[in-house]
Amino acid sequence: MPIVHPLFFKSMFVDEAIIFVKGGDGGNGCVSFRREKYIPHGGPDGGNGGKGGDVIFRVSDKIDTLLDLTSRVKYIAESGAHGKGSTKKGKDGKDLITDLPRGTVVKDKESGRILKDMSTVGESVVIAPGGRGGRGNKHFATSTNQVPRRAEKGRLGEERWLALELKLLADVGLIGMPNAGKSTLLSRISAARPKIADYPFTTLQPQLGIVEIENYQRFVVADIPGLIEGAHRGIGLGDEFLRHIERTKLLVHLLDVSPLARTDPSDAYHIVRNELKQYNSKLAEKAEIVIANKMDLLDTEAGMKFIETLEGKISKPVCPVSMVTGKNIGNLLNMVASALNKIQTQMSEYQ
Ligand SMILES: Nc1nc2c(ncn2[C@@H]2O[C@H](COP(=O)(O)OP(=O)(O)OP(=O)(O)O)[C@@H](O)[C@H]2O)c(=O)[nH]1
Ligand SMILES: [Mg+2]
């Protein structure tokens, strides 16, 4: 089991990466004339420039997020070398091959047009071709002009800004009543920056975050709008957002235990559980970790008693946390990681 400390985990959200790609420029053609003993005016022998390298995207099953791509913005392939005398062609620039996770959609950033849907492992596409090398002056010799002093410049490599998008399946779904602190949790453990505010229904759309902990273990967390009683009948924002967490492996259920909470936490727990059941009994059968949030607003000793009572009322262990002080977030991540590992093992045994 990974040991995680709140200060230690490095977490990021990426299901989009904005990058710049540019094929290498072609090398220039060369203007040169043969110099040989006893031949005062040798013919043209300027070589062609080399071709610029291509930027190539390849689908790999070794990576599952766009995380690694964001460490760098510019992906520029090597330029071709210029041509030389003695009809020496310049060396071609090296291709720049970049691996992407399966399912990445490559869009032109300006127009939003989809350029490529990278769906098959192993497939590759030239996303920014390198420029052709310019031709050397040897190429321009004709019967009327045997001493051409002109050579071509290499063509520039193609360049563009891209938006890469990856639709991620969430491993963990955050559930709870409005204002429980779901988005705050997502922002504490990932690089996602969801809207957080002290009123219900701040989150209007599901948000995803990637959490990265030690040992390179990563998981995707989905934050969805809060549920209230009658959500399955369309009350509040309704329950249709639950479909976004239908395929998760684990639920993290947040309860607001502060004195300011509008609903008693054990009632809140049962209300949300009931909405889950009404929506889909399979969803309600998923493994669940219950957390008591906003512990910073309770007196320490009274807080622990409160948790004990709460555990009794809902017949489940409850993990006390505070998103404000960060207390126990590391523990929570440990619990999530080991629960996911356990579920993964069970799934592979079952298969
Ligand atoms: N004191 C305290 N406040 C918290 C804590 N966690 C969240 N909050 C505050 O609680 C309010 C609601 O937080 P959100 O993260 O927006 O709650 P949510 O569950 O995403 O709410 P909805 O999107 O409306 O469902 C914000 O004002 C947060 O700053 C905590 O641990 N302690
Ligand atoms: Mg929210």
Short mmCIF file of C-alpha atoms and ligand atoms in Angstrom, two decimals:
data_model
loop_
_atom_site.label_atom_id
_atom_site.label_comp_id
_atom_site.label_asym_id
_atom_site.label_seq_id
_atom_site.Cartn_x
_atom_site.Cartn_y
_atom_site.Cartn_z
CA MET A 1 0.00 0.00 0.00
CA PRO A 2 1.45 3.39 -0.88
CA ILE A 3 2.22 5.72 1.98
CA VAL A 4 0.91 9.13 1.20
CA HIS A 5 1.34 12.38 2.99
CA PRO A 6 -0.69 15.38 1.92
CA LEU A 7 2.44 17.31 1.10
CA PHE A 8 3.89 14.39 -0.72
CA PHE A 9 1.36 13.52 -3.32
CA LYS A 10 1.72 15.14 -6.64
CA SER A 11 -1.58 15.35 -8.30
CA MET A 12 -2.76 16.75 -11.50
CA PHE A 13 -5.72 16.91 -13.66
CA VAL A 14 -5.26 16.55 -17.31
CA ASP A 15 -7.75 15.47 -19.82
CA GLU A 16 -6.68 18.25 -22.07
CA ALA A 17 -3.26 19.37 -23.18
CA ILE A 18 -2.52 22.36 -25.36
CA ILE A 19 0.68 21.95 -27.30
CA PHE A 20 2.50 23.44 -30.23
CA VAL A 21 3.84 21.15 -32.91
CA LYS A 22 6.19 21.98 -35.73
CA GLY A 23 7.82 19.82 -38.34
CA GLY A 24 11.52 20.46 -38.85
CA ASP A 25 12.45 22.96 -41.55
CA GLY A 26 13.96 21.64 -44.73
CA GLY A 27 17.67 22.36 -45.18
CA ASN A 28 18.65 24.89 -47.85
CA GLY A 29 20.04 23.81 -51.15
CA CYS A 30 23.67 24.74 -51.68
CA VAL A 31 25.34 26.91 -54.31
CA SER A 32 28.72 25.45 -55.07
CA PHE A 33 31.02 24.79 -58.00
CA ARG A 34 33.48 22.04 -58.51
CA ARG A 35 37.07 23.00 -57.84
CA GLU A 36 39.48 20.71 -59.47
CA LYS A 37 43.04 21.12 -60.48
CA TYR A 38 43.47 22.33 -64.05
CA ILE A 39 39.73 23.00 -64.40
CA PRO A 40 39.21 26.72 -63.83
CA HIS A 41 35.44 26.69 -63.99
CA GLY A 42 33.99 23.48 -62.59
CA GLY A 43 30.30 22.80 -62.98
CA PRO A 44 27.72 23.34 -60.26
CA ASP A 45 27.79 20.75 -57.49
CA GLY A 46 25.60 22.24 -54.75
CA GLY A 47 23.68 19.45 -52.98
CA ASN A 48 20.07 19.46 -51.86
CA GLY A 49 19.05 20.27 -48.32
CA GLY A 50 17.80 17.47 -46.09
CA LYS A 51 14.11 17.07 -45.28
CA GLY A 52 12.90 18.31 -41.91
CA GLY A 53 11.76 15.63 -39.46
CA ASP A 54 8.04 14.99 -38.96
CA VAL A 55 6.19 15.26 -35.68
CA ILE A 56 4.47 11.91 -35.33
CA PHE A 57 1.82 10.89 -32.83
CA ARG A 58 1.64 7.24 -31.92
CA VAL A 59 -0.87 5.45 -29.73
CA SER A 60 0.67 3.55 -26.87
CA ASP A 61 -0.93 1.35 -24.24
CA LYS A 62 1.89 2.23 -21.82
CA ILE A 63 0.35 5.57 -20.92
CA ASP A 64 -3.15 6.32 -19.81
CA THR A 65 -3.28 10.08 -19.38
CA LEU A 66 -2.06 13.24 -21.05
CA LEU A 67 -0.12 14.07 -17.91
CA ASP A 68 3.33 13.53 -19.40
CA LEU A 69 2.58 15.67 -22.40
CA THR A 70 1.95 18.76 -20.37
CA SER A 71 5.49 18.88 -19.02
CA ARG A 72 6.38 20.47 -22.32
CA VAL A 73 4.55 22.83 -24.66
CA LYS A 74 6.60 22.77 -27.84
CA TYR A 75 7.14 19.67 -29.90
CA ILE A 76 9.51 20.60 -32.70
CA ALA A 77 11.16 18.03 -34.94
CA GLU A 78 14.75 18.42 -36.07
CA SER A 79 15.48 20.51 -39.13
CA GLY A 80 17.18 19.07 -42.18
CA ALA A 81 20.83 20.01 -42.69
CA HIS A 82 21.78 22.30 -45.56
CA GLY A 83 23.14 20.81 -48.74
CA LYS A 84 26.88 20.93 -49.33
CA GLY A 85 29.34 21.06 -52.15
CA SER A 86 30.35 17.95 -54.07
CA THR A 87 26.59 17.27 -54.45
CA LYS A 88 26.38 16.26 -50.83
CA LYS A 89 22.81 16.16 -49.66
CA GLY A 90 22.12 17.56 -46.21
CA LYS A 91 21.08 15.02 -43.60
CA ASP A 92 17.35 14.64 -43.02
CA GLY A 93 16.09 15.87 -39.65
CA LYS A 94 15.03 13.23 -37.14
CA ASP A 95 11.32 12.60 -36.67
CA LEU A 96 9.90 13.44 -33.27
CA ILE A 97 7.70 10.55 -32.18
CA THR A 98 5.36 11.25 -29.30
CA ASP A 99 3.27 8.61 -27.59
CA LEU A 100 -0.33 9.35 -26.70
CA PRO A 101 -2.81 7.36 -24.70
CA ARG A 102 -5.49 5.49 -26.58
CA GLY A 103 -8.63 7.55 -27.08
CA THR A 104 -6.88 10.90 -27.46
CA VAL A 105 -8.71 13.23 -29.77
CA VAL A 106 -6.41 15.63 -31.58
CA LYS A 107 -8.00 18.94 -32.47
CA ASP A 108 -6.76 22.05 -34.18
CA LYS A 109 -6.76 24.59 -31.38
CA GLU A 110 -7.87 27.53 -33.51
CA SER A 111 -10.76 25.96 -35.38
CA GLY A 112 -11.62 23.17 -32.95
CA ARG A 113 -11.69 20.81 -35.93
CA ILE A 114 -10.92 17.19 -35.13
CA LEU A 115 -7.76 16.22 -36.97
CA LYS A 116 -7.45 12.71 -35.68
CA ASP A 117 -9.08 10.33 -33.28
CA MET A 118 -6.29 8.17 -31.95
CA SER A 119 -8.18 5.02 -31.17
CA THR A 120 -5.98 2.04 -32.04
CA VAL A 121 -2.88 1.04 -30.13
CA GLY A 122 0.12 1.14 -32.43
CA GLU A 123 -1.38 3.48 -35.02
CA SER A 124 0.56 6.57 -35.87
CA VAL A 125 -0.05 9.77 -37.75
CA VAL A 126 2.18 12.53 -39.06
CA ILE A 127 0.68 15.54 -37.35
CA ALA A 128 3.19 18.14 -38.51
CA PRO A 129 5.23 17.18 -41.55
CA GLY A 130 8.74 18.47 -41.93
CA GLY A 131 9.61 20.79 -44.81
CA ARG A 132 11.16 19.53 -48.00
CA GLY A 133 14.83 20.27 -48.48
CA GLY A 134 15.72 22.96 -51.02
CA ARG A 135 17.40 21.88 -54.21
CA GLY A 136 21.06 22.74 -54.72
CA ASN A 137 22.35 24.69 -57.69
CA LYS A 138 23.35 21.52 -59.49
CA HIS A 139 19.68 21.00 -60.09
CA PHE A 140 19.32 24.29 -61.91
CA ALA A 141 22.01 23.80 -64.50
CA THR A 142 20.64 23.95 -68.05
CA SER A 143 22.24 24.03 -71.47
CA THR A 144 21.98 27.81 -71.50
CA ASN A 145 22.97 28.36 -67.90
CA GLN A 146 25.77 26.10 -66.87
CA VAL A 147 26.77 28.19 -63.89
CA PRO A 148 23.52 28.64 -61.96
CA ARG A 149 24.02 30.71 -58.87
CA ARG A 150 20.70 29.89 -57.44
CA ALA A 151 19.57 27.23 -55.05
CA GLU A 152 16.29 26.75 -53.25
CA LYS A 153 15.64 27.45 -49.63
CA GLY A 154 14.26 24.58 -47.66
CA ARG A 155 10.52 24.68 -47.03
CA LEU A 156 9.44 25.43 -43.50
CA GLY A 157 7.96 22.60 -41.47
CA GLU A 158 4.22 22.79 -40.83
CA GLU A 159 3.25 24.21 -37.50
CA ARG A 160 0.06 24.50 -35.51
CA TRP A 161 -1.34 24.64 -32.03
CA LEU A 162 -3.23 21.55 -30.97
CA ALA A 163 -5.73 20.77 -28.28
CA LEU A 164 -5.47 17.15 -27.21
CA GLU A 165 -8.40 15.74 -25.34
CA LEU A 166 -8.83 12.47 -23.61
CA LYS A 167 -12.11 11.23 -22.32
CA LEU A 168 -11.36 9.51 -19.09
CA LEU A 169 -13.40 6.96 -17.28
CA ALA A 170 -13.51 7.89 -13.66
CA ASP A 171 -12.32 5.35 -11.09
CA VAL A 172 -13.78 7.20 -8.15
CA GLY A 173 -17.04 9.15 -7.93
CA LEU A 174 -17.56 11.89 -5.33
CA ILE A 175 -21.09 11.99 -4.01
CA GLY A 176 -22.86 13.95 -1.33
CA MET A 177 -25.33 16.70 -0.75
CA PRO A 178 -24.67 20.18 -2.13
CA ASN A 179 -22.06 22.17 -0.24
CA ALA A 180 -20.47 19.09 1.37
CA GLY A 181 -17.08 19.97 -0.09
CA LYS A 182 -16.82 17.60 -3.07
CA SER A 183 -15.27 20.16 -5.39
CA THR A 184 -12.95 21.35 -2.63
CA LEU A 185 -11.74 17.77 -2.26
CA LEU A 186 -11.14 17.46 -5.99
CA SER A 187 -9.16 20.70 -6.00
CA ARG A 188 -7.07 19.55 -3.02
CA ILE A 189 -6.07 16.21 -4.52
CA SER A 190 -5.78 17.03 -8.20
CA ALA A 191 -4.87 19.92 -10.45
CA ALA A 192 -8.50 20.35 -11.48
CA ARG A 193 -9.87 23.76 -10.54
CA PRO A 194 -13.61 23.36 -10.12
CA LYS A 195 -15.75 26.22 -8.90
CA ILE A 196 -16.09 26.20 -5.14
CA ALA A 197 -18.55 28.36 -3.23
CA ASP A 198 -20.57 28.49 -0.08
CA TYR A 199 -23.93 27.84 -1.65
CA PRO A 200 -25.65 24.71 -2.91
CA PHE A 201 -25.34 23.62 -6.53
CA THR A 202 -22.11 25.39 -7.24
CA THR A 203 -21.10 22.52 -9.48
CA LEU A 204 -23.32 22.36 -12.52
CA GLN A 205 -21.31 19.98 -14.65
CA PRO A 206 -19.22 16.93 -13.77
CA GLN A 207 -15.52 17.62 -13.39
CA LEU A 208 -12.68 15.18 -13.60
CA GLY A 209 -9.34 15.21 -11.88
CA ILE A 210 -6.37 12.90 -12.05
CA VAL A 211 -4.81 12.05 -8.73
CA GLU A 212 -1.25 10.86 -8.78
CA ILE A 213 0.25 9.38 -5.67
CA GLU A 214 3.44 7.55 -4.90
CA ASN A 215 4.49 4.55 -6.98
CA TYR A 216 2.99 6.25 -9.99
CA GLN A 217 -0.40 5.06 -8.99
CA ARG A 218 -2.99 7.24 -10.65
CA PHE A 219 -6.68 7.35 -10.55
CA VAL A 220 -9.37 9.52 -12.01
CA VAL A 221 -11.87 11.19 -9.73
CA ALA A 222 -15.22 12.59 -10.86
CA ASP A 223 -16.90 15.43 -9.03
CA ILE A 224 -20.60 15.76 -9.80
CA PRO A 225 -23.35 18.16 -8.73
CA GLY A 226 -24.81 17.58 -5.30
CA LEU A 227 -27.83 15.36 -4.69
CA ILE A 228 -30.81 16.25 -2.56
CA GLU A 229 -33.93 14.44 -1.52
CA GLY A 230 -36.09 13.80 -4.55
CA ALA A 231 -33.18 14.14 -7.00
CA HIS A 232 -34.54 11.06 -8.79
CA ARG A 233 -37.75 13.04 -9.39
CA GLY A 234 -35.74 15.91 -10.82
CA ILE A 235 -35.50 17.96 -7.62
CA GLY A 236 -32.42 20.17 -7.44
CA LEU A 237 -30.28 19.39 -10.44
CA GLY A 238 -31.81 15.91 -10.59
CA ASP A 239 -29.94 12.63 -10.69
CA GLU A 240 -28.94 12.45 -14.32
CA PHE A 241 -25.35 13.29 -13.44
CA LEU A 242 -25.11 9.97 -11.69
CA ARG A 243 -24.64 8.36 -15.08
CA HIS A 244 -21.17 9.92 -15.10
CA ILE A 245 -20.17 7.77 -12.16
CA GLU A 246 -21.98 4.60 -13.18
CA ARG A 247 -18.75 3.03 -14.36
CA THR A 248 -16.62 4.05 -11.41
CA LYS A 249 -15.16 1.41 -9.12
CA LEU A 250 -15.54 3.28 -5.89
CA LEU A 251 -17.68 6.00 -4.36
CA VAL A 252 -16.44 8.56 -1.87
CA HIS A 253 -19.39 9.89 0.04
CA LEU A 254 -18.88 13.30 1.69
CA LEU A 255 -20.87 14.43 4.68
CA ASP A 256 -20.76 17.98 5.98
CA VAL A 257 -20.43 17.59 9.75
CA SER A 258 -20.06 21.28 10.56
CA PRO A 259 -22.66 22.98 12.75
CA LEU A 260 -23.55 25.07 9.69
CA ALA A 261 -24.73 22.07 7.69
CA ARG A 262 -28.35 22.37 6.68
CA THR A 263 -28.97 18.65 7.03
CA ASP A 264 -27.93 16.35 9.83
CA PRO A 265 -25.06 14.21 8.45
CA SER A 266 -26.71 10.85 9.13
CA ASP A 267 -29.89 12.06 7.42
CA ALA A 268 -27.79 13.41 4.58
CA TYR A 269 -26.13 10.01 4.27
CA HIS A 270 -29.43 8.16 4.02
CA ILE A 271 -30.95 10.68 1.62
CA VAL A 272 -28.07 10.34 -0.80
CA ARG A 273 -28.01 6.54 -0.46
CA ASN A 274 -31.70 6.45 -1.21
CA GLU A 275 -31.25 8.59 -4.31
CA LEU A 276 -28.50 6.24 -5.50
CA LYS A 277 -30.78 3.24 -5.06
CA GLN A 278 -33.64 4.93 -6.85
CA TYR A 279 -31.35 5.74 -9.72
CA ASN A 280 -29.73 2.35 -10.11
CA SER A 281 -29.38 -0.39 -7.53
CA LYS A 282 -26.04 -1.42 -9.08
CA LEU A 283 -24.64 2.01 -8.30
CA ALA A 284 -25.76 1.64 -4.72
CA GLU A 285 -23.88 -1.67 -4.44
CA LYS A 286 -20.52 -0.12 -5.24
CA ALA A 287 -17.83 0.03 -2.61
CA GLU A 288 -18.10 3.28 -0.66
CA ILE A 289 -15.82 5.27 1.62
CA VAL A 290 -17.66 7.70 3.86
CA ILE A 291 -15.92 10.85 4.98
CA ALA A 292 -16.91 13.50 7.47
CA ASN A 293 -15.76 16.83 6.08
CA LYS A 294 -15.23 20.25 7.72
CA MET A 295 -13.87 18.73 10.93
CA ASP A 296 -11.98 22.00 11.46
CA LEU A 297 -15.28 23.56 12.44
CA LEU A 298 -15.76 21.10 15.31
CA ASP A 299 -13.99 21.05 18.60
CA THR A 300 -11.47 18.16 18.50
CA GLU A 301 -12.80 16.11 21.37
CA ALA A 302 -16.45 16.70 20.69
CA GLY A 303 -15.70 16.03 17.02
CA MET A 304 -14.41 12.52 17.72
CA LYS A 305 -17.47 11.70 19.81
CA PHE A 306 -19.63 13.03 17.04
CA ILE A 307 -17.93 10.72 14.55
CA GLU A 308 -18.49 7.71 16.80
CA THR A 309 -22.17 8.48 17.07
CA LEU A 310 -22.39 9.05 13.34
CA GLU A 311 -20.71 5.71 12.65
CA GLY A 312 -23.33 4.06 14.85
CA LYS A 313 -26.18 5.80 13.07
CA ILE A 314 -25.11 4.83 9.59
CA SER A 315 -23.44 1.51 10.55
CA LYS A 316 -20.32 2.34 8.58
CA PRO A 317 -16.83 3.55 9.44
CA VAL A 318 -16.40 7.28 8.82
CA CYS A 319 -13.10 8.98 8.02
CA PRO A 320 -12.90 12.49 9.52
CA VAL A 321 -11.20 15.05 7.29
CA SER A 322 -10.83 18.74 6.74
CA MET A 323 -10.25 20.08 3.29
CA VAL A 324 -9.28 23.42 4.79
CA THR A 325 -6.49 22.21 7.06
CA GLY A 326 -5.71 19.17 4.89
CA LYS A 327 -6.06 16.92 7.90
CA ASN A 328 -6.38 13.25 6.97
CA ILE A 329 -6.45 13.85 3.23
CA GLY A 330 -3.31 11.70 2.93
CA ASN A 331 -5.04 8.91 4.84
CA LEU A 332 -8.09 9.24 2.71
CA LEU A 333 -6.00 8.85 -0.44
CA ASN A 334 -4.36 5.79 1.04
CA MET A 335 -7.75 4.30 1.71
CA VAL A 336 -8.93 5.08 -1.80
CA ALA A 337 -5.75 3.63 -3.35
CA SER A 338 -5.95 0.40 -1.38
CA ALA A 339 -9.69 0.02 -2.02
CA LEU A 340 -9.05 0.46 -5.74
CA ASN A 341 -6.23 -2.10 -5.62
CA LYS A 342 -8.49 -4.55 -3.85
CA ILE A 343 -11.28 -4.05 -6.37
CA GLN A 344 -8.79 -4.43 -9.21
CA THR A 345 -7.51 -7.72 -7.76
CA GLN A 346 -11.04 -9.00 -7.33
CA MET A 347 -11.86 -8.03 -10.89
CA SER A 348 -8.84 -9.83 -12.31
CA GLU A 349 -9.55 -12.94 -10.25
CA TYR A 350 -13.07 -12.92 -11.51
CA GLN A 351 -12.05 -12.68 -15.16
N1 LIG B 1 -14.45 25.08 7.08
C1 LIG B 1 -14.45 24.26 6.03
N2 LIG B 1 -15.08 24.62 4.90
C2 LIG B 1 -15.04 23.77 3.86
C3 LIG B 1 -14.34 22.53 3.92
N3 LIG B 1 -14.49 21.90 2.72
C4 LIG B 1 -15.24 22.73 1.96
N4 LIG B 1 -15.56 23.85 2.62
C5 LIG B 1 -16.39 24.98 2.13
O1 LIG B 1 -17.69 24.51 1.86
C6 LIG B 1 -18.27 25.22 0.77
C7 LIG B 1 -18.77 24.25 -0.28
O2 LIG B 1 -17.68 23.61 -0.88
P1 LIG B 1 -17.78 22.94 -2.34
O3 LIG B 1 -16.51 22.21 -2.55
O4 LIG B 1 -18.18 23.96 -3.35
O5 LIG B 1 -18.98 21.92 -2.10
P2 LIG B 1 -19.63 20.91 -3.15
O6 LIG B 1 -19.95 19.66 -2.40
O7 LIG B 1 -18.81 20.78 -4.36
O8 LIG B 1 -20.99 21.70 -3.48
P3 LIG B 1 -21.95 21.57 -4.78
O9 LIG B 1 -21.10 21.74 -5.97
O10 LIG B 1 -22.91 22.68 -4.58
O11 LIG B 1 -22.58 20.22 -4.72
C8 LIG B 1 -17.19 26.16 0.27
O12 LIG B 1 -17.42 27.43 0.84
C9 LIG B 1 -15.91 25.55 0.82
O13 LIG B 1 -14.91 26.51 1.02
C10 LIG B 1 -13.67 22.18 5.13
O14 LIG B 1 -13.05 21.13 5.31
N5 LIG B 1 -13.76 23.09 6.15
MG MG B 2 -19.18 21.25 -6.23
#
